[in-house]
Amino acid sequence: MFNNTLIRVSGNDGVVIYTVIAYVSQLILMTMMGINQGMQPLVSYYHGREEHKIHKYILRIALIVAGTASLAAFVWGVLYPNPVVAVFIDRGADALLYENAVNAFKLFSFSFLPLGIVVILAGYFTALERPKSAMTISICRGLVLVVISLIIMTMLFGEIGIWLSMGVSETIALILAVTMYKRKLQ
């Protein structure tokens, strides 16, 4: 979806820029997945033993760590995108492409803010043996909301909308995940 939209809206340069963003984004996502996978068996174990205070404590620690990592990734992406982009694109060879990539990376970095919490809450539902909730969050954040957001944001804002669409979809996924978590508490 991203490649097709980028080729249509901004040509090959957009695809090159997205390649940079995709590599870095995967590293950040894998960090969140690592926190999630470390939390899940512990939450599941203590939930099974009906030691709810402990499993909620583990969830809280995972949310704090993932939230901190998300905030750090966002700050890094917004304040220091140049070194990241420079790993992939030579500023001297194509200054315009480099600057466009830096700007796109800054916009895309907004998606890092909600990412950790969404991944942790999806994993939490998995650990509690609530696969419908976990799958709903995962499918929405990984496919449904991304497609809808990409289409709408591109129609409204063009190329800038492409880079912001992941932030919008992750934020909506965060709202969904928190709503489902609050419902679980009732």
mmCIF file of C-alpha atoms in Angstrom:
data_model
loop_
_atom_site.group_PDB
_atom_site.id
_atom_site.type_symbol
_atom_site.label_atom_id
_atom_site.label_comp_id
_atom_site.label_asym_id
_atom_site.label_seq_id
_atom_site.Cartn_x
_atom_site.Cartn_y
_atom_site.Cartn_z
ATOM 1 C CA MET A 1 0.000 0.000 0.000
ATOM 2 C CA PHE A 2 2.700 2.474 1.002
ATOM 3 C CA ASN A 3 4.831 1.785 -2.066
ATOM 4 C CA ASN A 4 1.892 2.084 -4.461
ATOM 5 C CA THR A 5 0.687 5.278 -2.817
ATOM 6 C CA LEU A 6 4.190 6.740 -2.755
ATOM 7 C CA ILE A 7 4.860 5.959 -6.416
ATOM 8 C CA ARG A 8 1.565 7.577 -7.342
ATOM 9 C CA VAL A 9 2.012 10.647 -5.115
ATOM 10 C CA SER A 10 5.771 11.286 -4.972
ATOM 11 C CA GLY A 11 7.495 8.912 -7.352
ATOM 12 C CA ASN A 12 10.596 6.807 -6.782
ATOM 13 C CA ASP A 13 12.067 9.240 -4.250
ATOM 14 C CA GLY A 14 9.121 8.552 -1.956
ATOM 15 C CA VAL A 15 9.824 4.821 -2.102
ATOM 16 C CA VAL A 16 13.501 5.417 -1.278
ATOM 17 C CA ILE A 17 12.496 7.569 1.689
ATOM 18 C CA TYR A 18 10.008 4.965 2.879
ATOM 19 C CA THR A 19 12.719 2.298 2.717
ATOM 20 C CA VAL A 20 14.791 4.297 5.202
ATOM 21 C CA ILE A 21 11.798 4.814 7.465
ATOM 22 C CA ALA A 22 10.738 1.161 7.231
ATOM 23 C CA TYR A 23 14.150 -0.120 8.344
ATOM 24 C CA VAL A 24 14.269 2.160 11.367
ATOM 25 C CA SER A 25 10.603 1.634 12.180
ATOM 26 C CA GLN A 26 11.148 -2.129 12.254
ATOM 27 C CA LEU A 27 13.958 -1.726 14.789
ATOM 28 C CA ILE A 28 11.707 0.325 17.026
ATOM 29 C CA LEU A 29 8.815 -2.111 16.628
ATOM 30 C CA MET A 30 11.096 -5.040 17.462
ATOM 31 C CA THR A 31 12.151 -3.248 20.660
ATOM 32 C CA MET A 32 8.505 -3.008 21.670
ATOM 33 C CA MET A 33 7.912 -6.632 20.702
ATOM 34 C CA GLY A 34 10.866 -7.678 22.861
ATOM 35 C CA ILE A 35 9.386 -5.901 25.878
ATOM 36 C CA ASN A 36 6.032 -7.480 25.062
ATOM 37 C CA GLN A 37 7.453 -10.987 24.734
ATOM 38 C CA GLY A 38 9.323 -10.618 28.009
ATOM 39 C CA MET A 39 6.146 -9.542 29.779
ATOM 40 C CA GLN A 40 3.681 -12.072 28.367
ATOM 41 C CA PRO A 41 4.792 -15.301 30.049
ATOM 42 C CA LEU A 42 5.128 -13.570 33.423
ATOM 43 C CA VAL A 43 1.680 -11.991 33.204
ATOM 44 C CA SER A 44 0.209 -15.296 32.060
ATOM 45 C CA TYR A 45 1.888 -17.215 34.882
ATOM 46 C CA TYR A 46 0.756 -14.858 37.631
ATOM 47 C CA HIS A 47 -2.695 -14.494 36.110
ATOM 48 C CA GLY A 48 -3.030 -18.289 36.161
ATOM 49 C CA ARG A 49 -2.024 -18.307 39.825
ATOM 50 C CA GLU A 50 -4.616 -15.561 40.405
ATOM 51 C CA GLU A 51 -1.928 -13.243 41.741
ATOM 52 C CA HIS A 52 -3.480 -10.202 40.126
ATOM 53 C CA LYS A 53 -1.405 -7.600 41.945
ATOM 54 C CA ILE A 54 1.780 -9.133 40.560
ATOM 55 C CA HIS A 55 0.564 -9.475 36.981
ATOM 56 C CA LYS A 56 -0.744 -5.896 37.045
ATOM 57 C CA TYR A 57 2.612 -4.742 38.424
ATOM 58 C CA ILE A 58 4.382 -6.500 35.540
ATOM 59 C CA LEU A 59 1.994 -4.845 33.072
ATOM 60 C CA ARG A 60 2.671 -1.459 34.647
ATOM 61 C CA ILE A 61 6.459 -1.949 34.370
ATOM 62 C CA ALA A 62 6.121 -3.066 30.729
ATOM 63 C CA LEU A 63 3.970 -0.019 29.936
ATOM 64 C CA ILE A 64 6.492 2.301 31.594
ATOM 65 C CA VAL A 65 9.446 0.762 29.743
ATOM 66 C CA ALA A 66 7.621 0.678 26.384
ATOM 67 C CA GLY A 67 6.270 4.195 26.915
ATOM 68 C CA THR A 68 9.753 5.466 27.721
ATOM 69 C CA ALA A 69 11.231 3.693 24.698
ATOM 70 C CA SER A 70 8.438 5.120 22.513
ATOM 71 C CA LEU A 71 9.071 8.621 23.794
ATOM 72 C CA ALA A 72 12.829 8.225 23.268
ATOM 73 C CA ALA A 73 12.285 7.001 19.688
ATOM 74 C CA PHE A 74 9.977 9.933 18.988
ATOM 75 C CA VAL A 75 12.386 12.516 20.428
ATOM 76 C CA TRP A 76 15.281 10.926 18.548
ATOM 77 C CA GLY A 77 13.285 10.901 15.308
ATOM 78 C CA VAL A 78 12.160 14.505 15.606
ATOM 79 C CA LEU A 79 15.334 16.082 16.985
ATOM 80 C CA TYR A 80 18.078 13.913 15.446
ATOM 81 C CA PRO A 81 16.856 12.424 12.176
ATOM 82 C CA ASN A 82 19.942 13.501 10.204
ATOM 83 C CA PRO A 83 22.327 10.789 11.450
ATOM 84 C CA VAL A 84 19.705 8.120 10.820
ATOM 85 C CA VAL A 85 18.975 9.285 7.291
ATOM 86 C CA ALA A 86 22.718 9.725 6.597
ATOM 87 C CA VAL A 87 23.231 5.988 7.151
ATOM 88 C CA PHE A 88 21.075 5.335 4.087
ATOM 89 C CA ILE A 89 21.253 8.456 1.895
ATOM 90 C CA ASP A 90 24.388 10.427 1.021
ATOM 91 C CA ARG A 91 23.618 14.106 1.494
ATOM 92 C CA GLY A 92 26.315 15.086 -0.995
ATOM 93 C CA ALA A 93 24.971 12.822 -3.726
ATOM 94 C CA ASP A 94 21.360 14.009 -3.515
ATOM 95 C CA ALA A 95 20.749 16.899 -1.119
ATOM 96 C CA LEU A 96 17.056 17.252 -1.996
ATOM 97 C CA LEU A 97 16.329 13.554 -1.419
ATOM 98 C CA TYR A 98 18.244 13.718 1.860
ATOM 99 C CA GLU A 99 16.291 16.761 3.108
ATOM 100 C CA ASN A 100 12.972 15.238 2.055
ATOM 101 C CA ALA A 101 13.875 12.041 3.908
ATOM 102 C CA VAL A 102 14.774 13.997 7.055
ATOM 103 C CA ASN A 103 11.451 15.838 6.938
ATOM 104 C CA ALA A 104 9.501 12.643 6.278
ATOM 105 C CA PHE A 105 11.283 10.857 9.127
ATOM 106 C CA LYS A 106 10.341 13.667 11.507
ATOM 107 C CA LEU A 107 6.672 13.363 10.520
ATOM 108 C CA PHE A 108 6.689 9.573 10.662
ATOM 109 C CA SER A 109 8.248 9.682 14.149
ATOM 110 C CA PHE A 110 4.877 10.661 15.600
ATOM 111 C CA SER A 111 3.846 7.042 15.061
ATOM 112 C CA PHE A 112 6.460 5.943 17.609
ATOM 113 C CA LEU A 113 4.649 7.664 20.506
ATOM 114 C CA PRO A 114 1.628 5.319 20.816
ATOM 115 C CA LEU A 115 3.388 2.236 19.393
ATOM 116 C CA GLY A 116 4.787 0.758 22.593
ATOM 117 C CA ILE A 117 1.581 0.992 24.583
ATOM 118 C CA VAL A 118 -0.466 -0.561 21.771
ATOM 119 C CA VAL A 119 1.928 -3.502 21.412
ATOM 120 C CA ILE A 120 2.049 -4.071 25.179
ATOM 121 C CA LEU A 121 -1.739 -4.008 25.561
ATOM 122 C CA ALA A 122 -2.173 -6.452 22.666
ATOM 123 C CA GLY A 123 0.342 -8.752 24.351
ATOM 124 C CA TYR A 124 -1.394 -8.328 27.684
ATOM 125 C CA PHE A 125 -4.654 -9.594 26.225
ATOM 126 C CA THR A 126 -2.779 -12.544 24.746
ATOM 127 C CA ALA A 127 -1.296 -13.341 28.156
ATOM 128 C CA LEU A 128 -4.777 -13.256 29.731
ATOM 129 C CA GLU A 129 -6.087 -15.694 27.104
ATOM 130 C CA ARG A 130 -8.243 -13.108 25.394
ATOM 131 C CA PRO A 131 -7.336 -13.808 21.780
ATOM 132 C CA LYS A 132 -10.251 -11.861 20.285
ATOM 133 C CA SER A 133 -9.134 -8.666 21.993
ATOM 134 C CA ALA A 134 -5.469 -9.259 21.137
ATOM 135 C CA MET A 135 -6.231 -10.066 17.505
ATOM 136 C CA THR A 136 -8.575 -7.102 17.146
ATOM 137 C CA ILE A 137 -5.858 -4.731 18.305
ATOM 138 C CA SER A 138 -3.169 -6.404 16.186
ATOM 139 C CA ILE A 139 -5.204 -6.593 12.983
ATOM 140 C CA CYS A 140 -6.451 -3.027 13.386
ATOM 141 C CA ARG A 141 -2.982 -1.576 14.098
ATOM 142 C CA GLY A 142 -1.235 -3.686 11.471
ATOM 143 C CA LEU A 143 -3.684 -3.551 8.590
ATOM 144 C CA VAL A 144 -7.168 -2.060 8.852
ATOM 145 C CA LEU A 145 -6.348 1.296 10.438
ATOM 146 C CA VAL A 146 -3.171 1.661 8.377
ATOM 147 C CA VAL A 147 -5.042 1.269 5.089
ATOM 148 C CA ILE A 148 -7.898 3.562 6.096
ATOM 149 C CA SER A 149 -5.538 6.182 7.495
ATOM 150 C CA LEU A 150 -3.251 6.036 4.471
ATOM 151 C CA ILE A 151 -6.141 6.561 2.065
ATOM 152 C CA ILE A 152 -7.775 9.384 4.022
ATOM 153 C CA MET A 153 -4.581 11.210 5.002
ATOM 154 C CA THR A 154 -3.214 11.055 1.447
ATOM 155 C CA MET A 155 -6.461 12.418 0.045
ATOM 156 C CA LEU A 156 -6.439 15.264 2.563
ATOM 157 C CA PHE A 157 -2.739 16.174 2.727
ATOM 158 C CA GLY A 158 -0.943 14.505 -0.183
ATOM 159 C CA GLU A 159 2.605 13.343 0.517
ATOM 160 C CA ILE A 160 2.652 14.813 4.037
ATOM 161 C CA GLY A 161 -0.438 12.726 4.771
ATOM 162 C CA ILE A 162 1.452 9.569 3.825
ATOM 163 C CA TRP A 163 4.104 10.240 6.467
ATOM 164 C CA LEU A 164 1.506 11.176 9.098
ATOM 165 C CA SER A 165 -0.828 8.264 8.368
ATOM 166 C CA MET A 166 1.022 5.785 10.590
ATOM 167 C CA GLY A 167 0.854 8.224 13.495
ATOM 168 C CA VAL A 168 -2.877 8.588 12.975
ATOM 169 C CA SER A 169 -3.455 4.841 12.691
ATOM 170 C CA GLU A 170 -1.303 4.078 15.775
ATOM 171 C CA THR A 171 -3.148 6.751 17.764
ATOM 172 C CA ILE A 172 -6.513 5.264 16.818
ATOM 173 C CA ALA A 173 -5.153 1.804 17.711
ATOM 174 C CA LEU A 174 -4.082 3.226 21.080
ATOM 175 C CA ILE A 175 -7.590 4.552 21.702
ATOM 176 C CA LEU A 176 -9.013 1.146 20.747
ATOM 177 C CA ALA A 177 -6.555 -0.745 22.994
ATOM 178 C CA VAL A 178 -7.115 1.526 26.005
ATOM 179 C CA THR A 179 -10.893 1.317 25.536
ATOM 180 C CA MET A 180 -10.708 -2.481 25.442
ATOM 181 C CA TYR A 181 -8.480 -2.504 28.519
ATOM 182 C CA LYS A 182 -10.876 -0.259 30.442
ATOM 183 C CA ARG A 183 -13.774 -2.531 29.475
ATOM 184 C CA LYS A 184 -11.795 -5.511 30.782
ATOM 185 C CA LEU A 185 -11.480 -3.783 34.155
ATOM 186 C CA GLN A 186 -15.263 -3.479 34.551
#
